[in-house]
CSV table of C-alpha atoms and ligand atoms in Angstrom, one decimal:
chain,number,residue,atom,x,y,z
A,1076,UNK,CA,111.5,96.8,129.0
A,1077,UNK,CA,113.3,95.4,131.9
A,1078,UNK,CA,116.4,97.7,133.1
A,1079,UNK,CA,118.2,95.0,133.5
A,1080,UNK,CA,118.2,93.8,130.3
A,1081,UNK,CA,121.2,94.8,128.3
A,1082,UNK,CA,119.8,93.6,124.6
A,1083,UNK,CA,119.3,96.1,122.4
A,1084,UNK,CA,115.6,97.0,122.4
A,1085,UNK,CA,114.2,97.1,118.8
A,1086,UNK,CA,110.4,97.6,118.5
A,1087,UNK,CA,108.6,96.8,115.0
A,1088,UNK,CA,105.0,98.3,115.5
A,1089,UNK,CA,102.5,96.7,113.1
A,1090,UNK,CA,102.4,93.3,111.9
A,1091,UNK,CA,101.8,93.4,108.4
A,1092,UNK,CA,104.0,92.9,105.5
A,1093,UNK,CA,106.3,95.4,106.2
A,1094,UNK,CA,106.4,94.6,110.2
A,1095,UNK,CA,106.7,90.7,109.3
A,1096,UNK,CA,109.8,90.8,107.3
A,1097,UNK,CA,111.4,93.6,109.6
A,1098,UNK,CA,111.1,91.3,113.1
A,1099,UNK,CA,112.1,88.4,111.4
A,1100,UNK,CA,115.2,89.5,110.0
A,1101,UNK,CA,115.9,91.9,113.0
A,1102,UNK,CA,115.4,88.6,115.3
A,1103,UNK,CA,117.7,86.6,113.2
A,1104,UNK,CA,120.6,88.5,112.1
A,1105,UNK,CA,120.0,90.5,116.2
A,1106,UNK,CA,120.3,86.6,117.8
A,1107,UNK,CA,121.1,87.3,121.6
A,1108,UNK,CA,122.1,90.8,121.2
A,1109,UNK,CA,118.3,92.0,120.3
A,1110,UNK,CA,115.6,92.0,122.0
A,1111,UNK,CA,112.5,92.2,118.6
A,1112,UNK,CA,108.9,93.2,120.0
A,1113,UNK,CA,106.1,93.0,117.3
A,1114,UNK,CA,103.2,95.0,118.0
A,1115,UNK,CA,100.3,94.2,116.2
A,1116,UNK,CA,96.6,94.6,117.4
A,1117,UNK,CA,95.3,91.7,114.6
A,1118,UNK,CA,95.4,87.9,115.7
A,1119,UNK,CA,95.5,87.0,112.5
A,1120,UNK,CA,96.9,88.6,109.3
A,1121,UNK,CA,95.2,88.6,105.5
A,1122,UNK,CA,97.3,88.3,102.7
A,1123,UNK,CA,95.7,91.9,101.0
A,1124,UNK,CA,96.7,90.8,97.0
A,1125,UNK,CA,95.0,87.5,97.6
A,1126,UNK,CA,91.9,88.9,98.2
A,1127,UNK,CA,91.0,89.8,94.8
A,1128,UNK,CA,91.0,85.7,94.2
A,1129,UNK,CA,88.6,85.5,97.0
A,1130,UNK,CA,86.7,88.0,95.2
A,1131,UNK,CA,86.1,85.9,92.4
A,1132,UNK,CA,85.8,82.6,94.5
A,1133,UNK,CA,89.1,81.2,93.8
A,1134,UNK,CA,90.6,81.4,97.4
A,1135,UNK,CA,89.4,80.5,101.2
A,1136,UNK,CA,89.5,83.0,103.5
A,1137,UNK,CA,91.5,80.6,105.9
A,1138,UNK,CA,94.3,79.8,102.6
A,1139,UNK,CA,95.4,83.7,103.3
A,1140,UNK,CA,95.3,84.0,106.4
A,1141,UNK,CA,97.8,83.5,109.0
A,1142,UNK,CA,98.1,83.9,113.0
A,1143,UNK,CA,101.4,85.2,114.1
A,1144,UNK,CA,102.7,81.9,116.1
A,1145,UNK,CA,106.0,81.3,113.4
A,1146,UNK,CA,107.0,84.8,114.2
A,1147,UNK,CA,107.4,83.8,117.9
A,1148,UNK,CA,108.9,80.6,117.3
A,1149,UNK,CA,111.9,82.9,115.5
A,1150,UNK,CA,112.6,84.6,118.3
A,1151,UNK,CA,110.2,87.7,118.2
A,1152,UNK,CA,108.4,88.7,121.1
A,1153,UNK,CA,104.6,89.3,119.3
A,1154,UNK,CA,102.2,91.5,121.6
A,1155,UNK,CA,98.8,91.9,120.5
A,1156,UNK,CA,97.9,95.5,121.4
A,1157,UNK,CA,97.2,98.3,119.7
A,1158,UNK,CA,98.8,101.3,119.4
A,1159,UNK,CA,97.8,104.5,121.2
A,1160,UNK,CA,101.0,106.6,120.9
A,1161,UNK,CA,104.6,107.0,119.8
A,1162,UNK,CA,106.8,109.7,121.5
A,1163,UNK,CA,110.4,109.6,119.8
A,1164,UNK,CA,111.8,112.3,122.1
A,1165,UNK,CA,111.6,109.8,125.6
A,1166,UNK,CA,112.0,107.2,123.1
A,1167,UNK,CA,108.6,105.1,124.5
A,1168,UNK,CA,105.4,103.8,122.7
A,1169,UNK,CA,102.2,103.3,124.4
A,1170,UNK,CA,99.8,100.3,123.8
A,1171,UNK,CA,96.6,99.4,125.0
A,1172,UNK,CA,98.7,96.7,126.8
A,1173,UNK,CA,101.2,99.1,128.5
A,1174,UNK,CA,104.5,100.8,127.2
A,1175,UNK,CA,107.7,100.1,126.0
A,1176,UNK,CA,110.8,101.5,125.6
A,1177,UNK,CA,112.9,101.0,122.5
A,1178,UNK,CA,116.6,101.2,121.6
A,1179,UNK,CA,115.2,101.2,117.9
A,1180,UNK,CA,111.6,101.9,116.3
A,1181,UNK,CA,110.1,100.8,113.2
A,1182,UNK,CA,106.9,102.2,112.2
A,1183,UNK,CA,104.8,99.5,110.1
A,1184,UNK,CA,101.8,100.7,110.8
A,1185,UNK,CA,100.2,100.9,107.2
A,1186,UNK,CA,97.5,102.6,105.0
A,1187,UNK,CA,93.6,102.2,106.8
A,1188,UNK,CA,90.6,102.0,104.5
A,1189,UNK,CA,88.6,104.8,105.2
A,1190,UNK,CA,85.0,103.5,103.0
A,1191,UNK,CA,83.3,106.7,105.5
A,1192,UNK,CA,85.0,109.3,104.2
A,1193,UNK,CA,82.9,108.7,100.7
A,1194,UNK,CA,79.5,109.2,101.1
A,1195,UNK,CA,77.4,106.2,100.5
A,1196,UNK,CA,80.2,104.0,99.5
A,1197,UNK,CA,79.5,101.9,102.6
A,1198,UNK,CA,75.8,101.8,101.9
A,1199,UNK,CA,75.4,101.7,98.4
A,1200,UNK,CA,78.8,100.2,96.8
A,1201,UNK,CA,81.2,97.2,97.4
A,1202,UNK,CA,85.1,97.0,97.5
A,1203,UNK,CA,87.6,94.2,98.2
A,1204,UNK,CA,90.0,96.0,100.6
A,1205,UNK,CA,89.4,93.9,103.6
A,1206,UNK,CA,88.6,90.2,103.9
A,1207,UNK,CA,84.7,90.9,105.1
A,1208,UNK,CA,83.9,93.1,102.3
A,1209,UNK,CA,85.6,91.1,100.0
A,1210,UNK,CA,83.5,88.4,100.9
A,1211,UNK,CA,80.8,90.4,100.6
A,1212,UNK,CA,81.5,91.3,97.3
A,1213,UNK,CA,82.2,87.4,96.3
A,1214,UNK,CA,78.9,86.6,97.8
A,1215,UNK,CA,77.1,89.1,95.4
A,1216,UNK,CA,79.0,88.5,92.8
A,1217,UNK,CA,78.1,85.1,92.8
A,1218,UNK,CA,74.7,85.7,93.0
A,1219,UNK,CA,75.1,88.7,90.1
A,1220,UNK,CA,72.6,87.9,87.3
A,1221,UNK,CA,74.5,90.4,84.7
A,1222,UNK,CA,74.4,94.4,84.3
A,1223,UNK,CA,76.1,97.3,84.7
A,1224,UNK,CA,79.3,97.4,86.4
A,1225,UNK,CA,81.5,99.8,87.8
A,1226,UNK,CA,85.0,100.4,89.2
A,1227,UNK,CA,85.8,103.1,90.6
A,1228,UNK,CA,89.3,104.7,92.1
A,1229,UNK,CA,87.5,107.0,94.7
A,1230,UNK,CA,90.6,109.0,95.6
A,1231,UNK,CA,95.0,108.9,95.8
A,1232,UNK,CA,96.3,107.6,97.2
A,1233,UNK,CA,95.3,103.9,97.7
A,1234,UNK,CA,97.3,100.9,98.3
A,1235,UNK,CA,98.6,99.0,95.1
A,1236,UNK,CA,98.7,100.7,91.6
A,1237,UNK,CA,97.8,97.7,89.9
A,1238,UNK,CA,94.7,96.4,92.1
A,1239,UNK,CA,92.2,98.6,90.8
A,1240,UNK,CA,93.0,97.2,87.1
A,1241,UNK,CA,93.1,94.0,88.2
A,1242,UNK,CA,89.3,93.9,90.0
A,1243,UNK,CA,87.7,95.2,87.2
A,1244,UNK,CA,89.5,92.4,84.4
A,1245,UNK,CA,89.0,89.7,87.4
A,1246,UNK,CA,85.3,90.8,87.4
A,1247,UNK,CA,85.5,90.7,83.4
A,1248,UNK,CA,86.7,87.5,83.3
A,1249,UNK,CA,84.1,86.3,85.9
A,1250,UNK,CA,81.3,87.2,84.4
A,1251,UNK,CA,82.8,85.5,81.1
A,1252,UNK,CA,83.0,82.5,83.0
A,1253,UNK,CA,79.4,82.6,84.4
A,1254,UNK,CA,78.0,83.6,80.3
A,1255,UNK,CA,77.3,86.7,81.5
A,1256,UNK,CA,79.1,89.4,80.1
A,1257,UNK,CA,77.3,89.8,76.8
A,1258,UNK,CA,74.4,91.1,79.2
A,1259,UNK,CA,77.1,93.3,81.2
A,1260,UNK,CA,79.0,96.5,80.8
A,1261,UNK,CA,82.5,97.1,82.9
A,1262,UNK,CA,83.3,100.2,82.9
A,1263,UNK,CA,86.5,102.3,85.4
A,1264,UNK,CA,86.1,105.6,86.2
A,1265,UNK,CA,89.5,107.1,88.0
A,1266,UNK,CA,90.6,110.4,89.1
A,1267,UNK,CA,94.1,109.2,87.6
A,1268,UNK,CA,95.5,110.5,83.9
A,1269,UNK,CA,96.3,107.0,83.2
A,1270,UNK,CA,96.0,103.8,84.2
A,1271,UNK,CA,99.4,103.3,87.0
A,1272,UNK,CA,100.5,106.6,86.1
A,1273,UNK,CA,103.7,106.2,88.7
A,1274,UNK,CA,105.1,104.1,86.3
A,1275,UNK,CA,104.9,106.2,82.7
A,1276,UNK,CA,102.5,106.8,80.3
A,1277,UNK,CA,103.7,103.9,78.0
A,1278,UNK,CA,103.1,101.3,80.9
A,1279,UNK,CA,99.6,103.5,81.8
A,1280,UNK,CA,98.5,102.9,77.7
A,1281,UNK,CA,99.7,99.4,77.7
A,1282,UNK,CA,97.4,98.7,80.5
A,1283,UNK,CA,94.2,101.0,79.1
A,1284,UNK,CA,94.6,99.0,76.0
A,1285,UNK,CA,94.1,95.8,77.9
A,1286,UNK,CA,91.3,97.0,79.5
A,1287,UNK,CA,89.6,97.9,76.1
A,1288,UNK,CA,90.6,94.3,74.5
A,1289,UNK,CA,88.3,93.0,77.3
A,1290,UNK,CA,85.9,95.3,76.0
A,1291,UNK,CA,85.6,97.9,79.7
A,1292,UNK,CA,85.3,101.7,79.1
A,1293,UNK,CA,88.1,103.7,81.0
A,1294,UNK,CA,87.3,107.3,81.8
A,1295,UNK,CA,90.0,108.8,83.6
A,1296,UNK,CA,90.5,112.8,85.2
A,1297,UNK,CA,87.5,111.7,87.1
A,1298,UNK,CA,87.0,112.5,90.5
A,1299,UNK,CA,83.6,111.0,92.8
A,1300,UNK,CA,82.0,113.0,95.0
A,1301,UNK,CA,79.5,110.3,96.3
A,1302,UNK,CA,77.8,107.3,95.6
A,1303,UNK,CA,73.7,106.9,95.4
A,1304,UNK,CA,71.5,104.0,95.1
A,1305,UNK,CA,72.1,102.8,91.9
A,1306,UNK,CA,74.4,106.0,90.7
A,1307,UNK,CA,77.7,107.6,90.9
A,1308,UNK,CA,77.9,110.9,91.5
A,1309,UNK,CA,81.3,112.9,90.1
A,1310,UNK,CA,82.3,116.5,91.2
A,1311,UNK,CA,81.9,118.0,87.5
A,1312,UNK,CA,78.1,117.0,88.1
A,1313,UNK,CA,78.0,114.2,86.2
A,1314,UNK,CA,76.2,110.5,87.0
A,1315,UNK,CA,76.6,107.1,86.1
A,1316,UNK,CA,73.9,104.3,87.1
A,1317,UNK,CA,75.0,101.0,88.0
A,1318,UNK,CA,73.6,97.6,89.1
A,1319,UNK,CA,77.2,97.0,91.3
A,1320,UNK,CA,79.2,99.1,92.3
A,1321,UNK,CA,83.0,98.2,93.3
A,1322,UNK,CA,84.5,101.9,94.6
A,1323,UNK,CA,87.9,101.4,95.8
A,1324,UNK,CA,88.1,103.6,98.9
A,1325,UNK,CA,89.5,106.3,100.1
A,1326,UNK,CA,92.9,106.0,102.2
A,1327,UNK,CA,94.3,107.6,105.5
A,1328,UNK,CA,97.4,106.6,107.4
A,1329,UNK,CA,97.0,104.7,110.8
A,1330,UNK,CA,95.5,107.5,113.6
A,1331,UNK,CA,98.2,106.7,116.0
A,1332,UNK,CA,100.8,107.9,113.5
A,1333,UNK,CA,99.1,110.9,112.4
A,1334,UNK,CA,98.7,112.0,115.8
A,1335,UNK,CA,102.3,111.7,116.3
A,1336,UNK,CA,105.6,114.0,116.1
A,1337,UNK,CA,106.5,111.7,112.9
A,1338,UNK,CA,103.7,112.8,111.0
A,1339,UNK,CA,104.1,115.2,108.0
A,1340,UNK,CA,101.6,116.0,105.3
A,1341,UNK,CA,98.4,114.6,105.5
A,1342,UNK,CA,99.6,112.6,108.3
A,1343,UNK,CA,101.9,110.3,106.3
A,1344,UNK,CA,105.9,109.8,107.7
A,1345,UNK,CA,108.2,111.6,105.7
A,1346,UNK,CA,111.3,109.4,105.4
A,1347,UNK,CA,114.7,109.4,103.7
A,1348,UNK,CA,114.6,107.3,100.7
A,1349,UNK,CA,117.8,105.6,101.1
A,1350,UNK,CA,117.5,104.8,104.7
A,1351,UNK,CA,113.8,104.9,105.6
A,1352,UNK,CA,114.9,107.3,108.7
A,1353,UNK,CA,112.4,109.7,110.1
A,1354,UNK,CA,113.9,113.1,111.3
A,1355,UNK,CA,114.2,111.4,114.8
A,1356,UNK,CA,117.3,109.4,115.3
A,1357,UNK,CA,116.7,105.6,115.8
A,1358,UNK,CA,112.8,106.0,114.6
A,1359,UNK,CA,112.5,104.5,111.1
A,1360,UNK,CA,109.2,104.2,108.9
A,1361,UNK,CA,108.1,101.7,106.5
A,1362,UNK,CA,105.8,100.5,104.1
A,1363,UNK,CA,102.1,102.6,103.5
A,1364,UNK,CA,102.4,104.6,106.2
A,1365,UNK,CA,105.5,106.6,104.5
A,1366,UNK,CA,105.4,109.6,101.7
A,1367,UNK,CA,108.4,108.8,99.1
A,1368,UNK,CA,108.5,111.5,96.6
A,1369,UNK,CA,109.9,110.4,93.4
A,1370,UNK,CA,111.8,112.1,90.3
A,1371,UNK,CA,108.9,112.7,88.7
A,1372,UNK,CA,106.8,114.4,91.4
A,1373,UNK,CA,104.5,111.2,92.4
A,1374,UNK,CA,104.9,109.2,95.7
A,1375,UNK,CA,106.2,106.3,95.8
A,1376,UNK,CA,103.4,103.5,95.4
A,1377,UNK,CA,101.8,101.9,98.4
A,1378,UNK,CA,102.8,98.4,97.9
A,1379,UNK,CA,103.8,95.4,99.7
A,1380,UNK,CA,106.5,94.9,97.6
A,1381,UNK,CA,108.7,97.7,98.4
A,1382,UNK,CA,107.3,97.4,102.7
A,1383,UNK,CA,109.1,94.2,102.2
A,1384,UNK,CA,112.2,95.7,100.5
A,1385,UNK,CA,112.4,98.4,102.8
A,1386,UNK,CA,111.9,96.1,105.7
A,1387,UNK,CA,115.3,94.2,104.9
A,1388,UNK,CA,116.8,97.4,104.2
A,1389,UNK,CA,115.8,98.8,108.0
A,1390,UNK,CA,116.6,95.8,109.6
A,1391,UNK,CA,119.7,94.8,108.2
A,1392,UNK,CA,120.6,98.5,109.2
A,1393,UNK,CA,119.9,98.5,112.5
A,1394,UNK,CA,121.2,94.9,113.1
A,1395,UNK,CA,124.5,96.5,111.6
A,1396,UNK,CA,124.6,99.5,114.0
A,1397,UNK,CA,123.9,97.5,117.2
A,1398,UNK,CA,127.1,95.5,116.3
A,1399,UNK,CA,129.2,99.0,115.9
A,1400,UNK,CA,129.2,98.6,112.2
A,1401,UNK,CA,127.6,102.1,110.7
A,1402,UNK,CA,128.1,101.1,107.3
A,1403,UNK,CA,124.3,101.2,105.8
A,1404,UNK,CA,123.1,99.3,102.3
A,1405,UNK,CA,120.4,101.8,101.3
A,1406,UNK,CA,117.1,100.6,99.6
A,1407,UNK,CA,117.3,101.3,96.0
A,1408,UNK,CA,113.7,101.4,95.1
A,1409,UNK,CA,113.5,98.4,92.9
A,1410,UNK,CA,109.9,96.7,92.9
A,1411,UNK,CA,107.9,94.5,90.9
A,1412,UNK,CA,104.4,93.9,90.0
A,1413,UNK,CA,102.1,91.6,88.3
A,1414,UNK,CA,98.7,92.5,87.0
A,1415,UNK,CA,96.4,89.6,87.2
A,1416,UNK,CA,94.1,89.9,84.3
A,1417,UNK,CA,91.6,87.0,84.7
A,1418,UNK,CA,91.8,83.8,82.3
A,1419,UNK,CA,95.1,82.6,84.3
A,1420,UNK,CA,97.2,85.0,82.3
A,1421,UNK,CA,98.9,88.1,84.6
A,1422,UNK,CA,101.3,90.9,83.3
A,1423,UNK,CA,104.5,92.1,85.0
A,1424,UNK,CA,106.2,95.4,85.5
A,1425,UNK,CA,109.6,95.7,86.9
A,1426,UNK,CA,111.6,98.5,87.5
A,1427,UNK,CA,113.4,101.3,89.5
A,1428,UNK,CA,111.1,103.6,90.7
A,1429,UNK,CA,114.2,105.6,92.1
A,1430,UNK,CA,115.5,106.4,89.0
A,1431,UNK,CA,116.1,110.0,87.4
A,1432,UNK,CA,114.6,111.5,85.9
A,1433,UNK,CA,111.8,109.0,86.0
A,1434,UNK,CA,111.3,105.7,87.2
A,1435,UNK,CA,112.3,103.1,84.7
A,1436,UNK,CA,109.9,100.2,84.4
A,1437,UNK,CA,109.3,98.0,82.0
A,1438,UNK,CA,106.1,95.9,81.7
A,1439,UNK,CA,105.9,92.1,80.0
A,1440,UNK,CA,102.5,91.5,78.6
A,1441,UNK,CA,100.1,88.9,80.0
A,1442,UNK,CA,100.8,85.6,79.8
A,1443,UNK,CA,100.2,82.5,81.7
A,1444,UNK,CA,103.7,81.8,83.0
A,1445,UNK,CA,103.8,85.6,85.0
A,1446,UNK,CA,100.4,84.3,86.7
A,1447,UNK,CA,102.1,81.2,87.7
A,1448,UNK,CA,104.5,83.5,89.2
A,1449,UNK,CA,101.7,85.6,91.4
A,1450,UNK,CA,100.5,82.4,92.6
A,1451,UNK,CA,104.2,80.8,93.8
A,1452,UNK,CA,104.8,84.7,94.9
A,1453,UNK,CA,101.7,84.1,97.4
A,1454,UNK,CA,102.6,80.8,98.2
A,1455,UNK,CA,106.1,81.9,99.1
A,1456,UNK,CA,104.6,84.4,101.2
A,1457,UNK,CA,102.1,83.0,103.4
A,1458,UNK,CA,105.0,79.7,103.5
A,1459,UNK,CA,108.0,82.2,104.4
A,1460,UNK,CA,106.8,84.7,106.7
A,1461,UNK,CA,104.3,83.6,109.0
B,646,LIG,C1,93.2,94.2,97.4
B,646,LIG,C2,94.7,94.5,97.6
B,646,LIG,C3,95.6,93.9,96.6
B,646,LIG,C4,97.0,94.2,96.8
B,646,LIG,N1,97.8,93.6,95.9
B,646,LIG,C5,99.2,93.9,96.0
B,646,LIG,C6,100.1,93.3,95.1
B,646,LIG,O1,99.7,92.5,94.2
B,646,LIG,N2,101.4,93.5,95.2
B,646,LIG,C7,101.9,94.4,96.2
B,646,LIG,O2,103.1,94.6,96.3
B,646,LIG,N3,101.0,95.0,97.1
B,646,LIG,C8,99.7,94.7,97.0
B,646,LIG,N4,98.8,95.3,97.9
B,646,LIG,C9,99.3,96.3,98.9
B,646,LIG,C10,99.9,95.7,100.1
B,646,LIG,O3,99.0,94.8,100.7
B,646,LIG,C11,100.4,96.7,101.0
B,646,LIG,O4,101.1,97.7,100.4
B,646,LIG,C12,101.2,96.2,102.2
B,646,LIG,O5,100.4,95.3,102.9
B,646,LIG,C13,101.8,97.3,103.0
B,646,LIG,O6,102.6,96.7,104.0
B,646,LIG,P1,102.7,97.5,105.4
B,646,LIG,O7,103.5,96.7,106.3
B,646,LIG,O8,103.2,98.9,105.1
B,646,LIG,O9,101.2,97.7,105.9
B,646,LIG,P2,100.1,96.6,106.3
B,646,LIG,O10,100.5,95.3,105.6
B,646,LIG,O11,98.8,97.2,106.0
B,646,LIG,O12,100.3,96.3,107.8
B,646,LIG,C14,100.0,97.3,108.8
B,646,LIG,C15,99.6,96.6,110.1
B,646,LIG,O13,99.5,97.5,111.1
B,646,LIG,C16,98.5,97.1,112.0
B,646,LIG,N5,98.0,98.3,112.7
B,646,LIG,C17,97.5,99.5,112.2
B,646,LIG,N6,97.3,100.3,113.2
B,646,LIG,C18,97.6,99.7,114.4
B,646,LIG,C19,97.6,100.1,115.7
B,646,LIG,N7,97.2,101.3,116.1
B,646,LIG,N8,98.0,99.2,116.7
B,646,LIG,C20,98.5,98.0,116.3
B,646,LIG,N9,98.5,97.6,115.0
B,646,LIG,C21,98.1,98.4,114.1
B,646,LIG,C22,97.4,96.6,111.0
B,646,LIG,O14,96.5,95.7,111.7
B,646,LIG,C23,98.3,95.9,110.0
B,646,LIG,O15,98.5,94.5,110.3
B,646,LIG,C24,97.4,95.0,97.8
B,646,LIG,C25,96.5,95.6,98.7
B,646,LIG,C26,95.2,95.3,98.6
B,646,LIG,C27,94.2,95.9,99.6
């Protein structure tokens, strides 16, 4: 930053869903009095619920994908770096482009898939976490002549409760659409108790007993150790073979973060709830990269939709302060979530994952109206923000 610039200095560091929403409503309510820095080392950025439609061949790559140019035509200054370290006590980051000083800091910097830290998962199994392996996994489902497939959680936490549900009743209803799931098994194996246990055993049943109407075998309590050619390996010593393999992989937070003076356990930002503050004044955290324990003992779930409430918490808070107002409108832990189940019918749970002693969510089963709602909640998306 310049010294002679007297606008408020407010760096958002990653671009992704959380990051998006927090520069653009930090650059719009901030107007003249902010200066709104985006760092984000990605040129382009991938819509992460979309891909399980790419999975299945029903999106482009390039119809959920977005470069960051709207972002700069609202007034945010977008530098494509990447992050190599965050020091809240001199109030600096650096980049791989140089550093910068901030008034305020909003961490956005995410959850990374970490497919190495499962042995043989890169080798031997697919998953649609990122837009190449999802393609990868399109391509060979596409060329899949039938057998036996398996989903597997391979450890918590991971982003999105529901995704692991929904690739294995998207692959269901694929292989019904191809005539080929009379010569196929599905089965789920997760370390979980329950299908999306955050939100209560009666949604967790609710969504187990969908996954038996379409006929896939859930085992749950399960926990991989590795995967082989043709064979998962669990820590109790047990097997299952398979002729494709989707293992949805393990998670860490972003290095930079866990290297840094905000990380807490496991290297994940401990935040207050309400506020999304670190424990250093001015340095907030977002989205995946924070641990949000609720009521009932779990973390808050690693979803877009609450980086995206947060994000308009955060920045509507800051843009607050820098006018002298210190009145702050905390984020209330409301989300929702549909659960795409193939056959253009989804499911939605809504609730308040806040609440005391347990969240409170209830879930509407599938129909086709809450799938039309997914696909206008993506369009809205990739219209609105970048
Ligand atoms: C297959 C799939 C399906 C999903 N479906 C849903 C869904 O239906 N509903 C839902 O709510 N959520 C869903 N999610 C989860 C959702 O995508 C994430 O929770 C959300 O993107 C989190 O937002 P974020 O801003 O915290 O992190 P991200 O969106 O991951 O953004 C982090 C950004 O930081 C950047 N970054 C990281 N490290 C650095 C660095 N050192 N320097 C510079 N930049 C860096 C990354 O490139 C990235 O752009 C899904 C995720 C996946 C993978």
């Amino acid at each position: 930053m310049t010294t002679n610039d007297s606008r408020t200095a407010v760096v958002v560091l990653g671009g992704g869903i959380g990051g998006q929403v927090a520069a653009t409503v930090l650059a719009k309510k901030l107007g003249p009095m902010g200066r709104v820095v985006l760092v984000e080392r990605l040129p382009q950025f991938v819509f992460a619920p979309s891909l399980l439609w790419l999975m299945t061949g029903d999106r482009q790559p390039e119809a959920i994908t977005r470069g960051y140019a709207k972002l700069a035509r609202r007034g945010v200054e977008v530098r494509h770096a990447g992050v190599t370290g965050i020091d809240p006590e001199s109030s600096r980051v650096e980049t791989t482009e140089g550093a910068i000083a901030f008034d305020y800091l909003v961490v956005a910097l995410g959850a990374v898939a970490a497919p190495g830290m499962l042995p043989g998962l890169e080798e031997f199994a697919h998953h649609p976490y990122d837009l190449p392996h999802a393609e990868r996994l399109r391509d060979t489902l596409a060329g899949f002549g039938g057998g036996r497939v398996v989903v597997a959680i391979a450890s918590l936490p991971y982003r999105c409760p529901a995704a692991p549900y929904e690739t294995a009743l998207l692959i269901d209803g694929h292989l019904r659409r191809r005539g080929l799931r009379d010569r196929s098994s599905v089965t789920m194996y997760t370390p979980e108790p329950l299908p999306m246990p955050v939100a209560g055993p009666y949604i967790g049943h609710m969504v187990a007993a969908e996954l038996a109407r379409h006929d896939i075998r859930f085992h749950a309590k399960v926990q991989l150790e590795r995967v082989e050619a043709g064979r998962l390996r669990f820590a109790d010593g047990a097997t299952a073979e398979f002729d494709l393999a989707v293992v949805i992989p393990p998670h860490r937070p972003a290095e930079v973060v866990a290297a840094s003076p905000l990380a807490g356990p496991g290297g994940w930002v401990p935040v207050d709830r309400a506020t999304l503050r670190t424990r250093h004044t001015n340095v907030y955290a977002i989205g995946d990269i924070t641990a949000i324990p609720l009521e009932n003992g779990m973390l808050l779930p690693k979803a877009g939709v609450f980086a995206h409430g947060e994000a308009e918490a955060v920045a509507g808070n800051i843009a607050r302060r820098v006018r002298g107002d210190l009145r702050e409108k905390p984020f209330d832990g409301h989300g929702l979530c549909f659960l795409e189940i193939g056959g253009g019918r989804a499911g939605l749970a809504r609730g308040n994952f806040y609440a005391s002693p347990v969240p409170q969510v209830t879930m509407y089963s599938p129909r086709r109206p809450w799938h039309a709602g997914k696909v206008a909640f993506e369009k809205y998306w990739l219209n609105r923000w970048l």
